[in-house]
Short mmCIF file of C-alpha atoms in Angstrom, two decimals:
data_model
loop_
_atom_site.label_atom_id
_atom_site.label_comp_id
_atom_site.label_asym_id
_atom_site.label_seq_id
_atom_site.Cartn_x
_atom_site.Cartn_y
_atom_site.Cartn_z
CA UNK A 1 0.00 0.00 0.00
CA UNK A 2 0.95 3.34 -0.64
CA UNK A 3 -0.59 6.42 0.92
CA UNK A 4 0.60 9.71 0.11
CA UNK A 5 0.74 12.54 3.04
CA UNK A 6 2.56 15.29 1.73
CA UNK A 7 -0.12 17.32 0.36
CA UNK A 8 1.79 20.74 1.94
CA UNK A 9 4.63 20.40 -0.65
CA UNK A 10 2.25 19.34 -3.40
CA UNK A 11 -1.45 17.76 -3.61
CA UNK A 12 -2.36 14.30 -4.83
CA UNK A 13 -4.06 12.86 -6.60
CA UNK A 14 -6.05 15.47 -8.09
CA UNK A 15 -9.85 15.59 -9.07
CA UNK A 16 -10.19 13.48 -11.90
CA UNK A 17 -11.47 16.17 -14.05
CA UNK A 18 -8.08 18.19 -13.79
CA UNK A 19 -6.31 15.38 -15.69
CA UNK A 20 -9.13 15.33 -18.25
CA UNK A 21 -9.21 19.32 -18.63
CA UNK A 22 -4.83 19.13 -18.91
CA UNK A 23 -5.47 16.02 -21.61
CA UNK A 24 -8.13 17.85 -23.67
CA UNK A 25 -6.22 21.21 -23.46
CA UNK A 26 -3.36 19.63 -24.57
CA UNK A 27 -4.25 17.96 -27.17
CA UNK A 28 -7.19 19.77 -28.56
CA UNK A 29 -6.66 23.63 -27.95
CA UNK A 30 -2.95 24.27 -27.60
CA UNK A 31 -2.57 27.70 -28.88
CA UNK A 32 -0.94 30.08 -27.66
CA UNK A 33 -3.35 32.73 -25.43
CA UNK A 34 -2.94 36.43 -26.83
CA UNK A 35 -0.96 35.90 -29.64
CA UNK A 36 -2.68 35.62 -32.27
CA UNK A 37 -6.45 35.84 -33.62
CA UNK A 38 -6.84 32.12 -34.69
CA UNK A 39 -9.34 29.58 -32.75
CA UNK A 40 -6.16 28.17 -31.05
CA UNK A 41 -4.59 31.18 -29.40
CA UNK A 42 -8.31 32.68 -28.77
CA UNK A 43 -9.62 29.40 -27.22
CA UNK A 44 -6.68 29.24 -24.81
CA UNK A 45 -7.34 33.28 -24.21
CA UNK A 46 -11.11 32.39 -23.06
CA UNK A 47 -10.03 29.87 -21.00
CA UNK A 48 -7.66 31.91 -19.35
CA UNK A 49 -9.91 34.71 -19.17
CA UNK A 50 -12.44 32.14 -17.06
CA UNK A 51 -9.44 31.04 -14.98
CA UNK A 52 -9.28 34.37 -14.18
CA UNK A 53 -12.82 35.04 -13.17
CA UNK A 54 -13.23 31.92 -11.04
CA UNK A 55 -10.24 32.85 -8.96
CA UNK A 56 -11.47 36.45 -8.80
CA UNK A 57 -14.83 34.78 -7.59
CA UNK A 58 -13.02 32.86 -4.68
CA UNK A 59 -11.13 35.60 -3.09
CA UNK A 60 -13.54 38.51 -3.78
CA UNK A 61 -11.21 39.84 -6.25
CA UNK A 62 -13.12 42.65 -8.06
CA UNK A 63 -11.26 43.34 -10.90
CA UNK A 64 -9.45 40.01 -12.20
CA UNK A 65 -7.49 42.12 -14.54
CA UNK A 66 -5.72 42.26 -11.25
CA UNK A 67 -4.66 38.90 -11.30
CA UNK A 68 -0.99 38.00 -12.68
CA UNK A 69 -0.46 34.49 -13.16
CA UNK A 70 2.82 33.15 -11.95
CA UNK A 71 4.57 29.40 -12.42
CA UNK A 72 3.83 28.92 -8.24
CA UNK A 73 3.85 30.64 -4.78
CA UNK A 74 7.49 31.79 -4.86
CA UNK A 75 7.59 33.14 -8.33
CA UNK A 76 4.72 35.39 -7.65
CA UNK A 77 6.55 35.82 -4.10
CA UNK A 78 9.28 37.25 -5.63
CA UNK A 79 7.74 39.68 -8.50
CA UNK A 80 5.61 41.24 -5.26
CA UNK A 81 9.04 41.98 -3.12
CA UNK A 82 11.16 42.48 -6.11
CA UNK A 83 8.78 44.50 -7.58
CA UNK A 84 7.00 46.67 -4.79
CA UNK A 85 9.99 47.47 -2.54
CA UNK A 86 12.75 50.07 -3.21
CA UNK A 87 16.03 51.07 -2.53
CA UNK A 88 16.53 52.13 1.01
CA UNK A 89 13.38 50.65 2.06
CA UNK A 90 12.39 48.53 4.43
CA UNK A 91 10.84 45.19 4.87
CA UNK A 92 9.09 43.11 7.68
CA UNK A 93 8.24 39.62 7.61
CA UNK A 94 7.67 37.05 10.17
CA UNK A 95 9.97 34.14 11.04
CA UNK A 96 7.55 32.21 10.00
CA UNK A 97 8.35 32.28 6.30
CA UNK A 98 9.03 29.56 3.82
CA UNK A 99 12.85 30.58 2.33
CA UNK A 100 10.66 31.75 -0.95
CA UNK A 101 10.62 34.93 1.03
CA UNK A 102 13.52 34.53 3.26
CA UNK A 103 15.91 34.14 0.18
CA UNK A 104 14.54 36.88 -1.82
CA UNK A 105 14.70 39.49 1.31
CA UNK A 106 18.21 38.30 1.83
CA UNK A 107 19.48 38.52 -1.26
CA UNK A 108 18.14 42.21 -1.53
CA UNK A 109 19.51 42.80 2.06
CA UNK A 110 23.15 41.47 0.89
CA UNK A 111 23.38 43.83 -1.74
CA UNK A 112 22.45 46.65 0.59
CA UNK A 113 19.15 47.35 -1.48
CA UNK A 114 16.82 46.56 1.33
CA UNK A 115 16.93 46.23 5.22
CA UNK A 116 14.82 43.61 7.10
CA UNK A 117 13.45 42.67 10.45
CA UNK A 118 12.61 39.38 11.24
CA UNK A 119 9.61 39.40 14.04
CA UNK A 120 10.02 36.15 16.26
CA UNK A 121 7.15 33.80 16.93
CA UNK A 122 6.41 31.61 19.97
CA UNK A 123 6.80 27.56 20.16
CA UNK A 124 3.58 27.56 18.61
CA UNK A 125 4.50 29.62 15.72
CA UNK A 126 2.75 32.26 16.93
CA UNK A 127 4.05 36.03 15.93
CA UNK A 128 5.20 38.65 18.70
CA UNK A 129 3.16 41.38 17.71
CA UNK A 130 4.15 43.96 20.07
CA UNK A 131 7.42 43.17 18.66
CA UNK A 132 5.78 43.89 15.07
CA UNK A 133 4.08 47.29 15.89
CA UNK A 134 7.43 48.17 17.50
CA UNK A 135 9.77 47.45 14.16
CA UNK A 136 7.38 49.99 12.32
CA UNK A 137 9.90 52.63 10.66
CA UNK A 138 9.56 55.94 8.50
CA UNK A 139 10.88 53.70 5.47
CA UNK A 140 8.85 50.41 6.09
CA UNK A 141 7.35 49.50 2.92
CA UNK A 142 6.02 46.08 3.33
CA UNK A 143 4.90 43.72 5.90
CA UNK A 144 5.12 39.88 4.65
CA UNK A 145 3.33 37.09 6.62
CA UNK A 146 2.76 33.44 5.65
CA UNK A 147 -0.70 32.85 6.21
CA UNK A 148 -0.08 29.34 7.44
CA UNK A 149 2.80 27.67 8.22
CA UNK A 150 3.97 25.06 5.72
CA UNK A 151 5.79 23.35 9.04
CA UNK A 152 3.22 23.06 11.40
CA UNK A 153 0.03 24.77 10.41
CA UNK A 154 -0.26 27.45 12.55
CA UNK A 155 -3.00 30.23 11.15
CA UNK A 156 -1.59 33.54 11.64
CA UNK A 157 -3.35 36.06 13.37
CA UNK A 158 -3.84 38.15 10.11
CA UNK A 159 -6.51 40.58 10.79
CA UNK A 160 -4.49 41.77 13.95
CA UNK A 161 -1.33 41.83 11.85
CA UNK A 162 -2.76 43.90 9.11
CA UNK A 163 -4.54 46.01 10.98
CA UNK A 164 -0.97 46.96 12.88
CA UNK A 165 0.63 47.28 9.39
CA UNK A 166 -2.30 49.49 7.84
CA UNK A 167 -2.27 51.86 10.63
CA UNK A 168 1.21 52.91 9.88
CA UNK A 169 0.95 52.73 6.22
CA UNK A 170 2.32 49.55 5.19
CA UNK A 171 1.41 47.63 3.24
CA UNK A 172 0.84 43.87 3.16
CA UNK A 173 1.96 40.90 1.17
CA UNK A 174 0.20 37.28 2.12
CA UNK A 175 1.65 34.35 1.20
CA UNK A 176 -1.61 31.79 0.84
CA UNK A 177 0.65 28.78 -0.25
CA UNK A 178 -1.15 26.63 2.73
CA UNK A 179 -4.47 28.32 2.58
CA UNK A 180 -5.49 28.70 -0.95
CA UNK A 181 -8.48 26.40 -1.72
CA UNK A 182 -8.14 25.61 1.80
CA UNK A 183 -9.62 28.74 4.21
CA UNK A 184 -11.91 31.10 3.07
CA UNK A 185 -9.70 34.34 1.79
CA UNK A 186 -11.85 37.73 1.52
CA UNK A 187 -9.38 40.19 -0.30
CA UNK A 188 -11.61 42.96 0.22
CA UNK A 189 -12.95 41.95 4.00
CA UNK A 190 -9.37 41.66 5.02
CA UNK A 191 -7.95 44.46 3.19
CA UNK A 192 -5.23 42.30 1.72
CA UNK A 193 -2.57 44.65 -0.62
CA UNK A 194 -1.27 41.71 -2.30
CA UNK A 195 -2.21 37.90 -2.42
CA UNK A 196 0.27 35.41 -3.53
CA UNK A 197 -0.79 31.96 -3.87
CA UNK A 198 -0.04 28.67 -5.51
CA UNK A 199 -2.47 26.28 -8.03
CA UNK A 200 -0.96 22.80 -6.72
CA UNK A 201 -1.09 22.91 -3.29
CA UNK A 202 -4.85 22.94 -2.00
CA UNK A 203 -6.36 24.57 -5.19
CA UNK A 204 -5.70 21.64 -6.33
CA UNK A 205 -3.90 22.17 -9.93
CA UNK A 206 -1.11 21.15 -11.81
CA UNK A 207 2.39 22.35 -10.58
CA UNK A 208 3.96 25.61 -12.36
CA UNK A 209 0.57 26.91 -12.08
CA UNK A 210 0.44 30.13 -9.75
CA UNK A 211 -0.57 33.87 -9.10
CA UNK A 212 -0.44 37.30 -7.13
CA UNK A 213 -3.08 39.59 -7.14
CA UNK A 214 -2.69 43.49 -6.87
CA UNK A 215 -5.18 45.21 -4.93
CA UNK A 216 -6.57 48.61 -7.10
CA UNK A 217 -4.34 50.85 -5.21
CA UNK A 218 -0.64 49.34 -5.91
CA UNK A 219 1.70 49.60 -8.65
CA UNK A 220 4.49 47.68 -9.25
CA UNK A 221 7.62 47.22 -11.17
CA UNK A 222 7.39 44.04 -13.60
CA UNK A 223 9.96 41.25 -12.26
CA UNK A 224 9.95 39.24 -15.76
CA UNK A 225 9.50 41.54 -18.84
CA UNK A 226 8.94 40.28 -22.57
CA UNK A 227 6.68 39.30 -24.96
CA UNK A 228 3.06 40.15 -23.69
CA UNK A 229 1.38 39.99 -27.67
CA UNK A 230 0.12 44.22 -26.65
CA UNK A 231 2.14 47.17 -27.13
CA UNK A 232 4.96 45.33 -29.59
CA UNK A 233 6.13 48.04 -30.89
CA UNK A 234 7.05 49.85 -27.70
CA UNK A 235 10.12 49.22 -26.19
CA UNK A 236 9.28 48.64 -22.78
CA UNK A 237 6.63 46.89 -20.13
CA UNK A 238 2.95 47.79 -20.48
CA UNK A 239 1.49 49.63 -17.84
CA UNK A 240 -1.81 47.62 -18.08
CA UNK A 241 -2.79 44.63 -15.90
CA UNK A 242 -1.76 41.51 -16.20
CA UNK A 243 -0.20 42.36 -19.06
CA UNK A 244 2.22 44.18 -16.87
CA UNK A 245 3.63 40.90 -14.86
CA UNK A 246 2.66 38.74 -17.53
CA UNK A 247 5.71 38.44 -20.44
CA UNK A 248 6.41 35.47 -21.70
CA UNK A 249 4.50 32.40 -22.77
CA UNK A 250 1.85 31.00 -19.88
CA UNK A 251 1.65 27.47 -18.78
CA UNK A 252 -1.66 27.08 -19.97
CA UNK A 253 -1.53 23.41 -20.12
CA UNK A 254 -1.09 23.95 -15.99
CA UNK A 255 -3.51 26.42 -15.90
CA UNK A 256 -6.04 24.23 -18.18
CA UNK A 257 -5.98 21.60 -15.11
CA UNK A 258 -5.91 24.67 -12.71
CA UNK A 259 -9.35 25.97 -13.65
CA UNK A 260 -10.82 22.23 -13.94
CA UNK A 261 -9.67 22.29 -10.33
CA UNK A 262 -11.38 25.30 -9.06
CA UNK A 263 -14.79 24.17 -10.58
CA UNK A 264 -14.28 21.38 -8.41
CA UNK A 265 -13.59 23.26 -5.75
CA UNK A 266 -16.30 25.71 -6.17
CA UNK A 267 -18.54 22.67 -6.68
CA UNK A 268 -17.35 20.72 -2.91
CA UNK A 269 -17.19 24.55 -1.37
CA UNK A 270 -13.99 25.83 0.33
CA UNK A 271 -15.93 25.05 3.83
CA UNK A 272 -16.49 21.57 3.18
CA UNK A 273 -13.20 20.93 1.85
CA UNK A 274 -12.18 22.79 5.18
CA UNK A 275 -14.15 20.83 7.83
CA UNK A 276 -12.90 17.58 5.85
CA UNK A 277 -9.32 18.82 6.75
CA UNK A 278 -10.30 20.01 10.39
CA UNK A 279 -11.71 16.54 11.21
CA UNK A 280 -8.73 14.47 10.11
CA UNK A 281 -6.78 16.97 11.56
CA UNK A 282 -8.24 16.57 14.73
CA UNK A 283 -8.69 13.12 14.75
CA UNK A 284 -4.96 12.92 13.86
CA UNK A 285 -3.16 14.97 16.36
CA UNK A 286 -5.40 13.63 19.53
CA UNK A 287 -4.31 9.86 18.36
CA UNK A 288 -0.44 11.33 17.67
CA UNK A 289 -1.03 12.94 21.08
CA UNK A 290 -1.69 9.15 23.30
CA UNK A 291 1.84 8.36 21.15
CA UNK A 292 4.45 8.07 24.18
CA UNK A 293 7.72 8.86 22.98
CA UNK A 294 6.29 11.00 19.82
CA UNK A 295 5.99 15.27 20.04
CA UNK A 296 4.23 17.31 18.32
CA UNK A 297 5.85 20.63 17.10
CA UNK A 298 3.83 23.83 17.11
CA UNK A 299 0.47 22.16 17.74
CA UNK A 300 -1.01 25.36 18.36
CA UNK A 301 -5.01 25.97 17.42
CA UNK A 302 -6.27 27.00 14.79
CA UNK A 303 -3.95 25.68 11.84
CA UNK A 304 -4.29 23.61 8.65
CA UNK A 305 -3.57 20.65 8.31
CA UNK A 306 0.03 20.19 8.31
CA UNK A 307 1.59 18.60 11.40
CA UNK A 308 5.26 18.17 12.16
CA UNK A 309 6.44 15.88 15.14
CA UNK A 310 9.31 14.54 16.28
CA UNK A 311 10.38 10.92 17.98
CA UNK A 312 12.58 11.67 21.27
CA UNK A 313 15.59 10.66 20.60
CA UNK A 314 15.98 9.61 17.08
CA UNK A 315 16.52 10.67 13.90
CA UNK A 316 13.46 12.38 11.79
CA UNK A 317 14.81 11.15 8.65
CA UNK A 318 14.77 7.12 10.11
CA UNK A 319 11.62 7.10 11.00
CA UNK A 320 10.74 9.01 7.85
CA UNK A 321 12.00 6.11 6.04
CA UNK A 322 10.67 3.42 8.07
CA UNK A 323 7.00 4.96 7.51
CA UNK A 324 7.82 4.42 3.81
CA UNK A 325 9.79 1.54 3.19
CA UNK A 326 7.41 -0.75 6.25
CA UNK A 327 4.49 1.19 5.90
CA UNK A 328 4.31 2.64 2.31
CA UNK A 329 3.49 6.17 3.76
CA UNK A 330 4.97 9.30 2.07
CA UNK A 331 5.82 12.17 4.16
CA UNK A 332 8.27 14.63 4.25
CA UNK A 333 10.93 15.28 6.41
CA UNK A 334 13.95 17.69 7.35
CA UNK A 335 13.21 21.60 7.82
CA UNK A 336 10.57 22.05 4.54
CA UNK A 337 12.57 25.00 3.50
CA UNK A 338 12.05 26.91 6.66
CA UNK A 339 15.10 27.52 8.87
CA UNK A 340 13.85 30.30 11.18
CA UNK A 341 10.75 28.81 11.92
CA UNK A 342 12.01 25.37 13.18
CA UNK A 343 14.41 27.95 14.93
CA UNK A 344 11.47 29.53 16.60
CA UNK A 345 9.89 25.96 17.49
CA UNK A 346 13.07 24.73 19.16
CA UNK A 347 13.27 22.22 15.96
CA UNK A 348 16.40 23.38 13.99
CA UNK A 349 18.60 21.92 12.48
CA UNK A 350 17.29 18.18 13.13
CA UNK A 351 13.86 19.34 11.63
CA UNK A 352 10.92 17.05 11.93
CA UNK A 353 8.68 15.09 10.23
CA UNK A 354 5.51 16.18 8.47
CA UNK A 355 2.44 15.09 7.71
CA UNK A 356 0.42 16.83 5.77
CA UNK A 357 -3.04 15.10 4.61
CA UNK A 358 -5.34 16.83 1.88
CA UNK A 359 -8.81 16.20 0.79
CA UNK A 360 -8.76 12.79 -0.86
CA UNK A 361 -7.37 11.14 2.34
CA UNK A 362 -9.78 9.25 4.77
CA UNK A 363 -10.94 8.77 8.27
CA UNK A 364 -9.66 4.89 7.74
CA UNK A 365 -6.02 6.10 5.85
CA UNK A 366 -5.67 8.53 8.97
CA UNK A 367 -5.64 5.53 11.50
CA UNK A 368 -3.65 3.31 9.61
CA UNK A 369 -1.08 6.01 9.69
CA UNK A 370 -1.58 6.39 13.41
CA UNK A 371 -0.97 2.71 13.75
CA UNK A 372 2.12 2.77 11.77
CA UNK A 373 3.59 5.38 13.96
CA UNK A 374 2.79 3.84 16.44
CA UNK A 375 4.31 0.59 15.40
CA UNK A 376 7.25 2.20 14.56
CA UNK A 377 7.90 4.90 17.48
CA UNK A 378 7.29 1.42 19.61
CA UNK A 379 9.45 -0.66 17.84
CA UNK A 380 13.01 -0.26 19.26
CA UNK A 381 14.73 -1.25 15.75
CA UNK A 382 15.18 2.36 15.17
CA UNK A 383 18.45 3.41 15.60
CA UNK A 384 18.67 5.79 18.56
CA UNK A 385 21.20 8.92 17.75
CA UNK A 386 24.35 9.13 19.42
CA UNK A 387 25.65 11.85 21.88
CA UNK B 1 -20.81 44.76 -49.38
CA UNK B 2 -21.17 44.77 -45.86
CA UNK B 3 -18.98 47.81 -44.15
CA UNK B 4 -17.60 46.45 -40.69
CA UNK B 5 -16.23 48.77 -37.47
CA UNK B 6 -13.13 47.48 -35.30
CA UNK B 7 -12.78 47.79 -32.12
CA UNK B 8 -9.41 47.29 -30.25
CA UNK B 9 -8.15 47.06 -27.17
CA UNK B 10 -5.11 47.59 -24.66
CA UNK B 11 -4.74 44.15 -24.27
CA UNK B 12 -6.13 40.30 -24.59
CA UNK B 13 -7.71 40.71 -21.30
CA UNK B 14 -10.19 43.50 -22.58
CA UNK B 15 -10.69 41.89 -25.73
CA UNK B 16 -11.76 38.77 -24.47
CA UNK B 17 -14.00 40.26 -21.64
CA UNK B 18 -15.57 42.56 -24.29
CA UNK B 19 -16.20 39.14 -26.27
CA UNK B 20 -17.68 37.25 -23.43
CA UNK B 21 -19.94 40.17 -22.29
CA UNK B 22 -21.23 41.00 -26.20
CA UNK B 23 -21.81 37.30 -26.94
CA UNK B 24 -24.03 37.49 -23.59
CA UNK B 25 -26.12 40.25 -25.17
CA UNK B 26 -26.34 38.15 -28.47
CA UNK B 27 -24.58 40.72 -30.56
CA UNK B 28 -23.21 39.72 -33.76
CA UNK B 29 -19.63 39.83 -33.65
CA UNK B 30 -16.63 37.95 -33.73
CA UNK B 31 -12.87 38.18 -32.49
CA UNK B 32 -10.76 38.86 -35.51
CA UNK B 33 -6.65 39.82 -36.16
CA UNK B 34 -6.21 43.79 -36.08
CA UNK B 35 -6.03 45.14 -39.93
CA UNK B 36 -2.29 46.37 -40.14
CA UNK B 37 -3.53 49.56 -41.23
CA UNK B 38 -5.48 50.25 -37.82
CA UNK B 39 -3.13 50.75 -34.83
CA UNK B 40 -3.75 48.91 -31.89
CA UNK B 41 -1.87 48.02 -29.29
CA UNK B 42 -3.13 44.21 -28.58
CA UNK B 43 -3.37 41.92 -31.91
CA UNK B 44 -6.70 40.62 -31.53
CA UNK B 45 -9.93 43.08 -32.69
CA UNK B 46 -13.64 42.96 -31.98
CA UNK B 47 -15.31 43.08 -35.37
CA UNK B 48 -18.95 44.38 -36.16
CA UNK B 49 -21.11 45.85 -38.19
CA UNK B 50 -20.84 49.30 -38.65
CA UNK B 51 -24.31 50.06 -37.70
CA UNK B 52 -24.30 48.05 -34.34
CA UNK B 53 -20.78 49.61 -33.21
CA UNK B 54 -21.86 52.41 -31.54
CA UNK B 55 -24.50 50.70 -29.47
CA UNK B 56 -22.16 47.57 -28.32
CA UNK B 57 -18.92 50.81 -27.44
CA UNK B 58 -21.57 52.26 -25.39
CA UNK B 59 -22.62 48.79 -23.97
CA UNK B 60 -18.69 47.77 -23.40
CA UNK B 61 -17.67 50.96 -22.25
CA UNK B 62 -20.67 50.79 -19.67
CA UNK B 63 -19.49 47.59 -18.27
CA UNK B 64 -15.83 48.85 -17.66
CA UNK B 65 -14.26 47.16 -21.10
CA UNK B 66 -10.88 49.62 -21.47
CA UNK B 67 -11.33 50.10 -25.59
CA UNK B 68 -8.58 51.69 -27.56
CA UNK B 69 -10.30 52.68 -30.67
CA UNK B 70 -13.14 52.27 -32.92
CA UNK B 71 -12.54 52.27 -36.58
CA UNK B 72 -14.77 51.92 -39.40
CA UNK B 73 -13.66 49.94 -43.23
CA UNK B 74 -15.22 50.41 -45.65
#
């Protein structure tokens, strides 16, 4: 048997109409969207254009012109951060953050473009925010916050943490990588300056399929620039949206799937995929819990479902492999690209092992996994570290 | 012979919406390459008949369709 829990670095399987959509796309449509007039290019430009209007539909977007698709979470990561902040400015951003904002601050902040401040969160992944209202400068431009964490699932406090930024006229980049498809996201209820999310985690797409939205009031500078089939015979960018971030061929055989995906999202409902999620979730980390010998990291309330635990004294990537090789389960392990926040969660560098479960698991996968772990944090063939 | 009006657009975006929203109101149109002879700044036209293309501007324009130009051949 194999069961797959990894659904935080990638879902599977997908709904069974995204393969059909990517098959018929492929095959039958092709063209290239806004390049030419022909039923090929204009049949992949409608179906983009829907794309755009179903995603607009799930976060409240009003103007899905304000939409820029992206090939995942940290490409449209980086064209926010490279593209909204400026020389001498300054940036804040939890310590939460996957390294597809940690990398891209740093790099800016090594070549003296930028200046950053990290603001530290609490064993349960929680974010000082005291700490937050206090790093507020004259030249902060941007506050950056990972909606959930991709380690252990812990929900930020958002509405607090924009609320903070707002007040002192910063603005605020979300990172929805966990939380697209999976929590409800209001742009407009939440005031959200710029949304940057992914189509293969729980949207449920095809991989290099991703997007940040622009809310009405920000502008700026085009990361990528190219071929966008408007304005070719000017020399530079065009100012309209999505035009703007948008050079260079699409992956519209991704985004084919992508929009078969959402219709079956909009057709389950983000709150039932939700309360699926919540009551493995639950289930999962109270059985985990009667585990002697196993810990679970952050475990804080309310998160998604991504868990991360560790086995007192052993090695996370042993009993990683154990789970797979006697058990056929597929889970990830190590620090899931996110130094600072295993630092905050007393986890670095030996990192943990994740679970992350998505909608197509069940009640009866979730307790075979439990019994697994609990065959294998019992069994005393795993090697215990040294020293 | 029929004389047809163009209408253009900033980019694909618009001229898609614009074609979604007229085929809603059952106008007669269809999505055609820009004549080389018009300038346009996106490659891809709405074409109609010249005596519908004021009424679907006015109806585009009305639902927040950004148009570039209208242009008539004859």
């Amino acid at each position: 048997m194999n069961l797959y829990f990894d659904n935080a670095a990638t879902s599977h399987p997908k709904p069974e109409q995204v393969y059909l959509a990517v098959t018929n796309y492929f095959r039958n449509i092709g063209g290239n969207p806004g390049r030419a007039s022909h039923a090929g290019s204009l049949n992949a430009l409608r179906m983009i254009f829907e794309l755009r209007e179903k995603l607009a539909r799930l976060f409240n977007i009003s103007d899905p012109s304000r939409i820029a698709f992206s090939f995942n979470a940290t490409d449209a990561l980086n064209m926010a951060i490279k593209g909204y902040v400026n020389k001498g400015e300054h940036i804040i951003h939890t310590s939460m953050e996957h390294n597809s904002v940690l990398r891209p601050v740093a790099g800016m902040c090594k070549k003296n473009i930028i200046e950053s401040t990290v603001i530290p969160a609490d064993k349960k992944g929680l974010p000082d925010l005291d700490f937050l209202a206090d790093s507020i400068k004259d030249n902060t431009k941007l506050l950056i916050i990972n909606h959930a964490s991709n380690v252990c699932g812990t929900i930020q406090p958002i509405e607090m943490m924009i609320e903070i930024a707002h007040s002192r006229n910063v603005k605020v980049l979300l990172d929805a990588a966990q939380t697209a498809g999976i929590l409800p996201i209001d742009v407009q209820r939440l005031n959200i300056d710029m949304l940057a999310f992914c189509g293969h985690k729980g949207l449920l797409g095809p991989p290099g399929t991703g997007a940040l939205y622009l809310s009405p009031d920000i502008d700026i500078q085009p990361w990528r620039e190219g071929g966008t089939g408007s304005f070719s015979d000017r020399p530079h960018q065009p100012e309209y949206m999505p035009d703007r971030l948008e050079a260079g061929t699409l992956n519209s055989v991704g985004l084919a799937g992508l929009s078969a995906a959402l219709d079956f999202i909009n057709n389950e409902t983000v709150e039932k995929i939700s309360s699926h999620e919540q009551s493995m979730l639950s289930s999962l980390k109270t059985k985990l819990n009667d585990i002697e010998g196993l810990k679970l990291i952050g475990n804080h309330v309310p998160c998604v479902a991504v868990i991360s635990f560790i086995v007192t004294g052993y090695d996370c990537a042993d009993v990683s492999l154990k789970m797979e090789q006697d058990y056929g389960l597929m889970c990830r392990t190590g620090l899931h690209c996110a130094p600072l926040a295993h630092k905050a969660l007393g986890t670095f560098p030996q990192g943990t092992v994740r679970i992350s479960p998505g909608y197509f698991n069940t009640e009866k996968e979730i307790d075979y996994l439990v019994n697994s772990l609990r065959n294998i944090v019992l069994d005393d063939r795993l090697i215990p570290l040294k020293g | 012979m029929k004389s047809y009006c163009y209408i253009t657009f900033p980019t694909t975006y618009y001229a898609i919406r614009a074609e979604s929203l007229a085929k809603s109101e059952k106008f007669s149109i269809k999505m055609v390459p820009v004549p080389r002879n018009i300038s346009s700044s996106c490659g891809t036209a709405m074409r109609c008949l010249e005596e519908e293309a004021e009424k679907i501007n006015n109806f585009l324009q009305d639902n927040k369709v950004v148009i570039d130009g209208l242009y008539v051949q004859r």
